[in-house]
mmCIF file of C-alpha atoms in Angstrom:
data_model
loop_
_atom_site.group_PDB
_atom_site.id
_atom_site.type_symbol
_atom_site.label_atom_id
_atom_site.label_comp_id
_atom_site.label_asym_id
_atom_site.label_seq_id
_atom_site.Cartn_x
_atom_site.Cartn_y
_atom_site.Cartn_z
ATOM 1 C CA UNK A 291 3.870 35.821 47.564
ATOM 2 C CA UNK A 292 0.244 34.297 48.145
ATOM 3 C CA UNK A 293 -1.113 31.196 47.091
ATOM 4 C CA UNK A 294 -2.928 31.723 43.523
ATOM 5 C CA UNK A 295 -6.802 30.516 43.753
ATOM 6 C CA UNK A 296 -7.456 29.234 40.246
ATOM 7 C CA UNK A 297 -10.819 29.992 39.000
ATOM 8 C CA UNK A 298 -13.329 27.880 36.862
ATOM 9 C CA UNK A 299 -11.845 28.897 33.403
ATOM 10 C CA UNK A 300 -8.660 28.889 34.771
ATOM 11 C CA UNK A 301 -9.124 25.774 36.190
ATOM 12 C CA UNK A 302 -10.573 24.139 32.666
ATOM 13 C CA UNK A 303 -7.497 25.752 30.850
ATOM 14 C CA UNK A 304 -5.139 23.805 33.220
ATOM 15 C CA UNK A 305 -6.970 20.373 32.780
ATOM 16 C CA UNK A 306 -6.100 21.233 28.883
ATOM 17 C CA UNK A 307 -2.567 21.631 29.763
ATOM 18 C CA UNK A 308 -1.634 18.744 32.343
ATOM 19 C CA UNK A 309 -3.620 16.497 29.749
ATOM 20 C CA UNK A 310 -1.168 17.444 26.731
ATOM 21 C CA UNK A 311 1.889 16.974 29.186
ATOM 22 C CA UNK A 312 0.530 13.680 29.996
ATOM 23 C CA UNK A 313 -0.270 12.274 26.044
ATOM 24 C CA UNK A 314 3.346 13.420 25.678
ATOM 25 C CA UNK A 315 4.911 11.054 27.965
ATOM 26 C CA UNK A 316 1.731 8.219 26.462
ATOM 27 C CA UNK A 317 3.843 9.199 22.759
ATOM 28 C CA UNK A 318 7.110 9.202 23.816
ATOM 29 C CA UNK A 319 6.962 5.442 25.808
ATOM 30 C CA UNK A 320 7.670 3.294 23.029
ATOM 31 C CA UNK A 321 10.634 5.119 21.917
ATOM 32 C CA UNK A 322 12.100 4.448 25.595
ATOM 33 C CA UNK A 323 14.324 1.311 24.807
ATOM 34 C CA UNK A 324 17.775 0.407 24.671
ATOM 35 C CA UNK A 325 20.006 2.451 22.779
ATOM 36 C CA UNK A 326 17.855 5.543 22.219
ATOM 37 C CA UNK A 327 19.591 8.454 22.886
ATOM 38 C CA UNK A 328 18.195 10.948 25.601
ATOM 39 C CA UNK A 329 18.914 13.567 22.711
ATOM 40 C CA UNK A 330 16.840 11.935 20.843
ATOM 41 C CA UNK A 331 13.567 11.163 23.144
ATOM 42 C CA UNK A 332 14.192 15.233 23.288
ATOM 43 C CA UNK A 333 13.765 16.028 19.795
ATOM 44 C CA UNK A 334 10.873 13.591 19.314
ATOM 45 C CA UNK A 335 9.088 14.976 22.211
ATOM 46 C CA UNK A 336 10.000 18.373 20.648
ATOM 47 C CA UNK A 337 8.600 17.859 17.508
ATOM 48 C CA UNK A 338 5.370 16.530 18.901
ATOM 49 C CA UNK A 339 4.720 19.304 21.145
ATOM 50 C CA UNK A 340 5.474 21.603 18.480
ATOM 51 C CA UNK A 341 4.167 20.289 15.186
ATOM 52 C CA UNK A 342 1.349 17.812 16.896
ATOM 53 C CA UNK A 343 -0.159 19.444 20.021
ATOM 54 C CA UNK A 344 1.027 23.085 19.165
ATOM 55 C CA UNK A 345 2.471 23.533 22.432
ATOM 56 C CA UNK A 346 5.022 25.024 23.609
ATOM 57 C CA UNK A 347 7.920 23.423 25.601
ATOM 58 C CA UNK A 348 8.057 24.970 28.747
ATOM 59 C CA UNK A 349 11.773 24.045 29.904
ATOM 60 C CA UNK A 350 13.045 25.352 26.403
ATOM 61 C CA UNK A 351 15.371 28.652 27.174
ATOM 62 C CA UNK A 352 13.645 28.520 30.971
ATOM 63 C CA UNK A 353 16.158 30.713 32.837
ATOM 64 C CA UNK A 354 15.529 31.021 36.178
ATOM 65 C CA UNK A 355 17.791 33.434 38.394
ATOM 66 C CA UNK A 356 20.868 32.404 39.030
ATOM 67 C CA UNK A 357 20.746 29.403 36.035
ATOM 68 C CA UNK A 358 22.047 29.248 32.818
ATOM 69 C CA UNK A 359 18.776 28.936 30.183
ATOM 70 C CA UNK A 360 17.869 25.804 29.986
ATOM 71 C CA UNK A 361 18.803 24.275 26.597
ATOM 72 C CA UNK A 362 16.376 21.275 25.755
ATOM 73 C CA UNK A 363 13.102 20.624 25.736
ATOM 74 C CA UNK A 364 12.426 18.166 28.037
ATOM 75 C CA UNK A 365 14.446 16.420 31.038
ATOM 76 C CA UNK A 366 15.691 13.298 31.050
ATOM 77 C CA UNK A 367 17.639 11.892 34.690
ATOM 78 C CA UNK A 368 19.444 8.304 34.261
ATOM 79 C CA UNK A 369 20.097 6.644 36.923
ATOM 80 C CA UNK A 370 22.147 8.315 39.853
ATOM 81 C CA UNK A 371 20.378 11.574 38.264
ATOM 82 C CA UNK A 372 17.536 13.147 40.413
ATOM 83 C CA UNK A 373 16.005 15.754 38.365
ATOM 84 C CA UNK A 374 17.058 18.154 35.660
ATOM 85 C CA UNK A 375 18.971 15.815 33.777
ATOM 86 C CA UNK A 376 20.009 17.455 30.186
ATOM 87 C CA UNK A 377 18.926 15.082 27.172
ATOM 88 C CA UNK A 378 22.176 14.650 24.791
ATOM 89 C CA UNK A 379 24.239 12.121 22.972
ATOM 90 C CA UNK A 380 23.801 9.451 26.403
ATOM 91 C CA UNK A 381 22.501 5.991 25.047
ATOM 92 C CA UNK A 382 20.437 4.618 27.112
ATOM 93 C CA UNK A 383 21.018 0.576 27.715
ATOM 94 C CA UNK A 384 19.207 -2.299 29.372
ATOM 95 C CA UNK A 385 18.854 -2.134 33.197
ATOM 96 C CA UNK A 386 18.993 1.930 33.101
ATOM 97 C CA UNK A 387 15.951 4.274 34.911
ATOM 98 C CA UNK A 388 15.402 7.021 33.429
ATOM 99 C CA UNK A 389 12.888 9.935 34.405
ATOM 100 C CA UNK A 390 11.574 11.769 31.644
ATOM 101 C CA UNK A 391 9.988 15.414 33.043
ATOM 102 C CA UNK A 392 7.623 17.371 30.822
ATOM 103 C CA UNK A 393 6.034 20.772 31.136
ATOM 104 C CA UNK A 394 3.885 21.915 28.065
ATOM 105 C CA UNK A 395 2.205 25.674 27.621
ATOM 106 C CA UNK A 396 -1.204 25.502 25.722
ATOM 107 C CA UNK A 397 -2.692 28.976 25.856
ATOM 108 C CA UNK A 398 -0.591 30.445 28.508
ATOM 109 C CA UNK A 399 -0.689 27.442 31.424
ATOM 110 C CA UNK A 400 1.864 24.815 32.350
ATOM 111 C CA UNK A 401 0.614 21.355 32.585
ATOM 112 C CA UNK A 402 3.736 19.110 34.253
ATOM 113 C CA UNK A 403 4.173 15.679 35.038
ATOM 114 C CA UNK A 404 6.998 12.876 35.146
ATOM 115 C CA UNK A 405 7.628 9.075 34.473
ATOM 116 C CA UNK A 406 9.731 6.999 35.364
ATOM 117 C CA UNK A 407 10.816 4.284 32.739
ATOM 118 C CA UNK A 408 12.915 1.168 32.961
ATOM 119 C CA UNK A 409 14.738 0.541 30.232
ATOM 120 C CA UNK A 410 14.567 -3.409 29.732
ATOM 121 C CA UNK A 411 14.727 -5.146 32.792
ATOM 122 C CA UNK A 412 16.716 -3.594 35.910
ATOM 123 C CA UNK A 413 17.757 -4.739 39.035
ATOM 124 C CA UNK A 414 15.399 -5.958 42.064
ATOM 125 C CA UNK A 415 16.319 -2.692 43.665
ATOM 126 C CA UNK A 416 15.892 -0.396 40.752
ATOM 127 C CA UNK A 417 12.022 -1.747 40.547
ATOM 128 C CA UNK A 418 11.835 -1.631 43.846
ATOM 129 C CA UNK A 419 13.057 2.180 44.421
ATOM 130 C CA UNK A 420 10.685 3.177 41.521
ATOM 131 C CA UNK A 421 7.648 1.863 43.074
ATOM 132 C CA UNK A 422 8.165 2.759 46.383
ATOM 133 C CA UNK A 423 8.603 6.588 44.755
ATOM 134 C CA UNK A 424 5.728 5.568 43.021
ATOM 135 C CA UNK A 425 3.761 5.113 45.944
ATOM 136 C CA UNK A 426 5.090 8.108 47.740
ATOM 137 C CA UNK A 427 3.672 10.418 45.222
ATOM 138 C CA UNK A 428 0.123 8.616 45.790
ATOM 139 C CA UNK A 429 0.178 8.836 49.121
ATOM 140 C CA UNK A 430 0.557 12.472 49.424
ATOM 141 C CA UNK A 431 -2.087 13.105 46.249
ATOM 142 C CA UNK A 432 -4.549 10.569 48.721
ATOM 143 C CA UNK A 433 -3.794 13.943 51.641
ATOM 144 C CA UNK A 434 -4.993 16.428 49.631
ATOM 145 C CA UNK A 435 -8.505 17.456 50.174
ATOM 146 C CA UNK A 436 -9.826 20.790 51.477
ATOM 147 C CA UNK A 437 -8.635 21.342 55.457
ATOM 148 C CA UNK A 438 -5.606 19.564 54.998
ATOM 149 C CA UNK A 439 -1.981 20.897 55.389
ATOM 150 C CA UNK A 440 0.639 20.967 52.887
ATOM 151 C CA UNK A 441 2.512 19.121 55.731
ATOM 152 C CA UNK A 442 0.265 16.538 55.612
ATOM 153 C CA UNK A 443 1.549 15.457 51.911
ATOM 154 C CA UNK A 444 5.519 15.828 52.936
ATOM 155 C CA UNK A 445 4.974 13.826 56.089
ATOM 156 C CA UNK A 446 3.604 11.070 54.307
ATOM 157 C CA UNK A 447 5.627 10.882 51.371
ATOM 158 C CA UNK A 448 8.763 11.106 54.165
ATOM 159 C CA UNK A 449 7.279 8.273 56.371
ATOM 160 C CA UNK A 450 6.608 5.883 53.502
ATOM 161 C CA UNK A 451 10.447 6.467 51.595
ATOM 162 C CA UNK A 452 12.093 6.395 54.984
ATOM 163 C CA UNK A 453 10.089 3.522 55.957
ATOM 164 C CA UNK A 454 11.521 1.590 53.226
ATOM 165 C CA UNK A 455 15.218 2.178 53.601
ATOM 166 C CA UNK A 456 15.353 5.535 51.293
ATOM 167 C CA UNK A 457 15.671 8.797 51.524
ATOM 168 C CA UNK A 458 13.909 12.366 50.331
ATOM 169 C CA UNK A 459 15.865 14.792 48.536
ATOM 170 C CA UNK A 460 15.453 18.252 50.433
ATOM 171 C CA UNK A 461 16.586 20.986 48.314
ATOM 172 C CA UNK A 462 14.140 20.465 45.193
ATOM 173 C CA UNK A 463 9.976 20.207 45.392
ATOM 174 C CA UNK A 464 6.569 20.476 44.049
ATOM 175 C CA UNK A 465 5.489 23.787 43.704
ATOM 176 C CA UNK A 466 2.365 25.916 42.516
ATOM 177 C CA UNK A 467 1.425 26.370 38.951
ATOM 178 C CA UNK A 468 -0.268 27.891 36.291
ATOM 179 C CA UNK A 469 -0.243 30.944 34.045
ATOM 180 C CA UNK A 470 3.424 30.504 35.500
ATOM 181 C CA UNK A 471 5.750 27.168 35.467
ATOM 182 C CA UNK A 472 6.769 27.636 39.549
ATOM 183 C CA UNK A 473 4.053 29.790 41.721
ATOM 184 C CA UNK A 474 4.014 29.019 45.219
ATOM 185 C CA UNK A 475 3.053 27.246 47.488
ATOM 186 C CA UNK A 476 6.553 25.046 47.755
ATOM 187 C CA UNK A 477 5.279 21.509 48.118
ATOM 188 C CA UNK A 478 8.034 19.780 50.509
ATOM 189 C CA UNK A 479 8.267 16.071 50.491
ATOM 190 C CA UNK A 480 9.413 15.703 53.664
ATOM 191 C CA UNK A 481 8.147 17.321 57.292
ATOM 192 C CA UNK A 482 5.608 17.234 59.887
ATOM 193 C CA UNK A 483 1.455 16.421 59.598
ATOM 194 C CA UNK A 484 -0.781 19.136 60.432
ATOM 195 C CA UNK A 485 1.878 21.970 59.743
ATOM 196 C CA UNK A 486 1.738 24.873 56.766
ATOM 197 C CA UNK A 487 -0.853 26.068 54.814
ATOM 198 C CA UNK A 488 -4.020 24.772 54.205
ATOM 199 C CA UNK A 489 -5.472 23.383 51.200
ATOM 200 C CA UNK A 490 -8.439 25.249 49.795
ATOM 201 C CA UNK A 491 -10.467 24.899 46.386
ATOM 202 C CA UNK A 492 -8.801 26.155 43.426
ATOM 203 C CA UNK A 493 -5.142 25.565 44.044
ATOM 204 C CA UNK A 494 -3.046 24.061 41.732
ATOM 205 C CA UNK A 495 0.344 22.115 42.353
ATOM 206 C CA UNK A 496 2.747 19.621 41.896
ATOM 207 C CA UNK A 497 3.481 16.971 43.947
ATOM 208 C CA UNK A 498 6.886 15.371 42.595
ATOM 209 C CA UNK A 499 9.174 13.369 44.940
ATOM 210 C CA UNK A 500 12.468 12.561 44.381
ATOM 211 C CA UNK A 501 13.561 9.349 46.071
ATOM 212 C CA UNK A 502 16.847 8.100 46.305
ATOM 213 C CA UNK A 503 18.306 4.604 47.201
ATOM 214 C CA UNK A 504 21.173 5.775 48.907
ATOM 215 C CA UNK A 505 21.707 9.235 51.311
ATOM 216 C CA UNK A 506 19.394 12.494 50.547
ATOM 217 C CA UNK A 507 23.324 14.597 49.794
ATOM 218 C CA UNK A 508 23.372 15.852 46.490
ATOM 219 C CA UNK A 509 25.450 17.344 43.898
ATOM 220 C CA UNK A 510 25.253 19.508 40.955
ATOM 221 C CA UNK A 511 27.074 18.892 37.520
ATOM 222 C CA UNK A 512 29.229 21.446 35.989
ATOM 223 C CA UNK A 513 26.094 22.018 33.672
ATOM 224 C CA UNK A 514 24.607 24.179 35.925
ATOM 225 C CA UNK A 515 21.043 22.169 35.986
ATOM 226 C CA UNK A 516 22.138 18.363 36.210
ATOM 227 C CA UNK A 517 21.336 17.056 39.659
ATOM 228 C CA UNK A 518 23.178 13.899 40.668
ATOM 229 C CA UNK A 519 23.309 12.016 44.541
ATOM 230 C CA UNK A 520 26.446 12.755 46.032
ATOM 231 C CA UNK A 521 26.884 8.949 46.699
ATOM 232 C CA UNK A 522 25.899 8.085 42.780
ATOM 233 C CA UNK A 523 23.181 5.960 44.251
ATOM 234 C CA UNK A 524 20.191 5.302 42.190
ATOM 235 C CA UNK A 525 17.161 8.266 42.648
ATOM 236 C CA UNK A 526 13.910 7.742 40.732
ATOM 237 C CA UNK A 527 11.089 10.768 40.890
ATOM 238 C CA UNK A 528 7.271 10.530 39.845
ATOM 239 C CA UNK A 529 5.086 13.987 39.549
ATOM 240 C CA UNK A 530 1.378 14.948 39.043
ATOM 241 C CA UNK A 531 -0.202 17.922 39.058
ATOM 242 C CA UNK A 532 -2.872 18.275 41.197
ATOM 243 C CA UNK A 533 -6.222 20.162 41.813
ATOM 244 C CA UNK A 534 -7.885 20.478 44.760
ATOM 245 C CA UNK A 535 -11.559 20.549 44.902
ATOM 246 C CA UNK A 536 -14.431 21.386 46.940
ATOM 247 C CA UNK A 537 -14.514 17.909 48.477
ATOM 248 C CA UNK A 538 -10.459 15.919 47.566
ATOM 249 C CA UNK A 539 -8.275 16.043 44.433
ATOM 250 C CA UNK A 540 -8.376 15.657 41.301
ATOM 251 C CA UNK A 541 -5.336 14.674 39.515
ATOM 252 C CA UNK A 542 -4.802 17.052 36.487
ATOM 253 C CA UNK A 543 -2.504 15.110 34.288
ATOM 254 C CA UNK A 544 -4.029 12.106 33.730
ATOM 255 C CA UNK A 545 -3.999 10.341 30.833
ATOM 256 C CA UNK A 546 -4.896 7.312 28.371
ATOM 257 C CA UNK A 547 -1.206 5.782 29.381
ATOM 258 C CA UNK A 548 -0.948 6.859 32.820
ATOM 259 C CA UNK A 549 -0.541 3.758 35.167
ATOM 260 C CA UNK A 550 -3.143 3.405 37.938
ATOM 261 C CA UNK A 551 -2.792 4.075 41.348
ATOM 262 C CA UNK A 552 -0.618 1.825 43.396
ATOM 263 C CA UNK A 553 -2.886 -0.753 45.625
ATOM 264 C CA UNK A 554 -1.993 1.004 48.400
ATOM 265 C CA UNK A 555 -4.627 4.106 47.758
ATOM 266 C CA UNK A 556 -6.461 2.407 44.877
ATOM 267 C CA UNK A 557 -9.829 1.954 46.604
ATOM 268 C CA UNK A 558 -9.715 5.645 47.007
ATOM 269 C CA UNK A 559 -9.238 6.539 43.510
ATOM 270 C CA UNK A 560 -11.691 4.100 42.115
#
């Protein structure tokens, strides 16, 4: 399958979309506090999607092949969870991370993006392993620019988790997106600069990695969608959606409550 060039309308349509994902996770922040329920964070995400933004929750019934549908609306990963992490009767409690992962559909495109959130206070390494992920998803949004190689983004995202004593998940990764939730290209987090396709004007992705304290080895929970690390070690993920234009990026779901860029690529995003 090729890479989908977006075009101008298409292009506008998507800025619609990643900007309601975004105001989602803006809504949903205060509600992220000890002992909410990830059930619950799911139902009032729901209900604003639905009855607020008339959207439509992407992840809701999403059954890819080979996976059971999907049965909430958003995804919520505590702690040792990487990604995929189904909301339910889990109170959250003070020192937990949590990831909360929305897709919306306004007028038949996905806008997606991710947070992390720490509930209360956390440990020195919890902070510390969701800003360095933090930072890793900046530095590959600072590669993207017409030219460029998607190898470019994985290479640094690898050099600046591995660099700090974590490692990169392998099996899960941005993607492509638009009229549908995963197009290609597959956006690795990890590999070499100056390899795979190039970046032209007009594609859309995600860039989304998932960072985890301890080894990359994962495991899957009986679920069927659940990710966990294999050593339970703490994983934190942060994603954007990305455009890239005629002369860098522009970052698609932005939003009044997003946090700013990291210091490390600040100046460029100024």
């Amino acid at each position: 399958m090729s890479i989908i060039i977006k075009t101008p309308e298409e292009i506008e349509k998507m800025r619609v979309a990643c900007r309601l994902g975004a105001e989602v996770l803006d809504y949903i922040t205060p509600f992220v506090k000890p002992g909410v329920t990830t059930g619950e964070l799911d139902r009032l995400c729901h209900e604003y999607m639905v009855n607020v933004q008339q959207t439509v929750p992407a992840p809701l019934n999403y059954a890819p092949p080979g996976y059971p549908p999907y049965p909430k609306s958003i995804c919520t990963s505590v702690n040792h969870q990487i990604c995929h992490g189904v909301p339910g009767d889990k109170a959250l409690k003070k020192g937990d991370i949590v990831n909360l992962d929305i897709t919306v559909i306004k007028d038949g495109f996905h806008g997606d993006t991710s947070r992390m959130f720490i509930v209360g206070d956390a440990s020195i390494l919890a902070k510390r392993l969701c800003q360095v992920t933090y930072e890793c998803m900046w530095l590959g949004i600072a590669e993207v620019r017409p030219g460029a190689r998607l190898g470019d983004i994985g290479h640094v995202i690898q050099k600046h988790a591995e660099g700090n004593g974590f490692s990169v998940v392998r099996e899960f990764c941005g993607h492509g997106i638009g009229l549908k939730f995963h197009e290609e290209p597959q956006v690795l987090h990890y590999g070499k600069a100056g390899t795979g396709p190039e970046l032209k004007p007009g594609m859309i992705f995600t860039i989304e990695p998932m960072i985890n304290a301890g080894k990359a080895a994962i495991s899957e929970l009986p679920d069927g969608w659940t990710i966990v690390t294999k050593d339970r070690s703490l994983s934190a993920q942060w994603e954007h959606t990305v455009l890239v234009t005629g002369t860098g990026v522009e970052v698609l779901t932005l939003s009044a409550g997003s946090p700013p860029p990291p210091e490390l690529v600040a100046a460029r995003f100024a």
